[in-house]
Amino acid sequence: MKPNLFGLILLLPAFLSGVIACYAWRRRSIPGATIIFFLMLGTSVAVFAYGMELISLAMPDKLIWVKIRYMGTALIYPMLLLLTLWYTNRRQVLRRPEHPPIRLCHLISGVCVGHY
């Protein structure tokens, strides 16, 4: 079985997302840059892991990359929500007392992935 060459093409967007994450980290004093950093970090991890999953030949290797990809994907969606709330000036929504359990759901699901 030959590796999928599309996986090699995915390494370029993963690298570019990593470059944007590094750029945002250096500019973390700017409002919203930390959110962009974590969003791009999650994107970079997810895309890189998906590319490596396509390149891998053995099933155990593919399963490892699926778990790593999920860790990146689990970071993307809450960061998109935070970015949306940040730039629409609705930060007060996050200060409500019913939201901390919602934030814990992503953390718990991310930790559980490592225990398969």
Coordinates of C-alpha atoms in Angstrom, one line a residue:
M1 CA 0.0 0.0 0.0
K2 CA 1.4 3.3 -1.1
P3 CA 1.2 6.5 1.1
N4 CA -1.2 9.1 0.0
L5 CA 0.6 12.0 -1.6
F6 CA -2.2 14.4 -0.6
G7 CA -0.8 14.1 3.0
L8 CA 2.5 15.7 1.8
I9 CA 0.6 18.6 0.3
L10 CA -1.1 19.2 3.7
L11 CA 2.2 19.7 5.4
L12 CA 2.5 23.2 3.7
P13 CA -0.7 24.6 5.3
A14 CA 0.3 23.1 8.6
F15 CA 3.6 24.9 8.4
L16 CA 1.9 28.2 7.4
S17 CA -0.5 27.9 10.3
G18 CA 2.5 27.3 12.6
V19 CA 4.2 30.4 11.2
I20 CA 1.0 32.5 11.9
A21 CA 0.9 31.0 15.4
C22 CA 4.5 32.1 16.0
Y23 CA 3.8 35.5 14.7
A24 CA 0.7 35.9 16.9
W25 CA 2.7 34.7 19.9
R26 CA 5.4 37.4 19.4
R27 CA 2.6 40.0 19.2
R28 CA 0.7 38.6 22.2
S29 CA 0.5 42.0 23.9
I30 CA -2.0 43.1 21.2
P31 CA -5.6 42.3 22.2
G32 CA -6.8 39.1 20.6
A33 CA -3.4 37.9 19.6
T34 CA -3.4 35.1 22.2
I35 CA -6.7 33.8 20.9
I36 CA -5.3 33.8 17.3
F37 CA -2.2 32.0 18.6
F38 CA -4.2 29.1 20.1
L39 CA -6.5 29.0 17.1
M40 CA -3.6 28.7 14.7
L41 CA -1.8 26.2 17.0
G42 CA -4.9 24.0 17.0
T43 CA -5.2 24.3 13.2
S44 CA -1.6 23.5 12.7
V45 CA -1.7 20.5 14.9
A46 CA -4.9 19.2 13.3
V47 CA -3.7 19.7 9.7
F48 CA -0.3 18.2 10.3
A49 CA -1.7 15.2 12.1
Y50 CA -4.2 14.6 9.3
G51 CA -1.4 14.8 6.7
M52 CA 0.7 12.3 8.7
E53 CA -2.4 10.1 9.1
L54 CA -2.7 9.9 5.3
I55 CA 1.0 9.3 4.9
S56 CA 1.1 6.5 7.5
L57 CA 0.9 2.9 6.3
A58 CA 0.2 0.9 9.5
M59 CA -3.1 1.0 11.3
P60 CA -1.5 1.7 14.8
D61 CA 0.3 4.7 13.3
K62 CA -2.9 6.0 11.8
L63 CA -4.7 5.7 15.1
I64 CA -2.0 7.7 16.9
W65 CA -2.3 10.5 14.4
V66 CA -6.1 10.5 14.7
K67 CA -5.8 11.0 18.4
I68 CA -3.3 13.9 17.9
R69 CA -5.6 15.4 15.2
Y70 CA -8.5 15.4 17.7
M71 CA -6.4 17.3 20.2
G72 CA -5.8 20.0 17.7
T73 CA -9.5 20.0 16.5
A74 CA -10.7 20.2 20.1
L75 CA -8.8 23.5 20.5
I76 CA -10.1 25.1 17.3
Y77 CA -13.8 25.3 18.1
P78 CA -13.6 27.0 21.5
M79 CA -11.0 29.4 20.1
L80 CA -13.4 30.3 17.2
L81 CA -16.1 31.0 19.8
L82 CA -13.7 33.2 21.9
L83 CA -12.5 35.0 18.8
T84 CA -16.1 35.7 17.7
L85 CA -17.1 37.0 21.1
W86 CA -13.9 39.1 21.4
Y87 CA -14.3 40.9 18.1
T88 CA -18.1 41.4 18.4
N89 CA -17.5 43.0 21.8
R90 CA -19.6 40.5 23.7
R91 CA -16.9 39.4 26.3
Q92 CA -19.5 39.8 29.1
V93 CA -21.1 36.5 27.9
L94 CA -18.0 34.6 29.1
R95 CA -18.3 36.0 32.6
R96 CA -21.7 34.4 33.3
P97 CA -21.5 31.7 36.0
E98 CA -23.1 29.0 33.8
H99 CA -20.2 29.0 31.3
P100 CA -17.3 27.4 33.2
P101 CA -18.9 23.9 33.0
I102 CA -19.1 24.4 29.2
R103 CA -15.5 25.3 29.0
L104 CA -14.6 22.1 31.0
C105 CA -16.3 19.9 28.4
H106 CA -13.5 20.6 25.9
L107 CA -10.8 19.9 28.4
I108 CA -12.4 16.6 29.6
S109 CA -12.9 15.4 26.0
G110 CA -9.3 16.3 25.1
V111 CA -8.0 14.4 28.1
C112 CA -10.2 11.3 27.4
V113 CA -8.8 11.0 23.9
G114 CA -5.4 10.0 25.3
H115 CA -6.9 7.0 27.3
Y116 CA -8.1 4.9 24.3

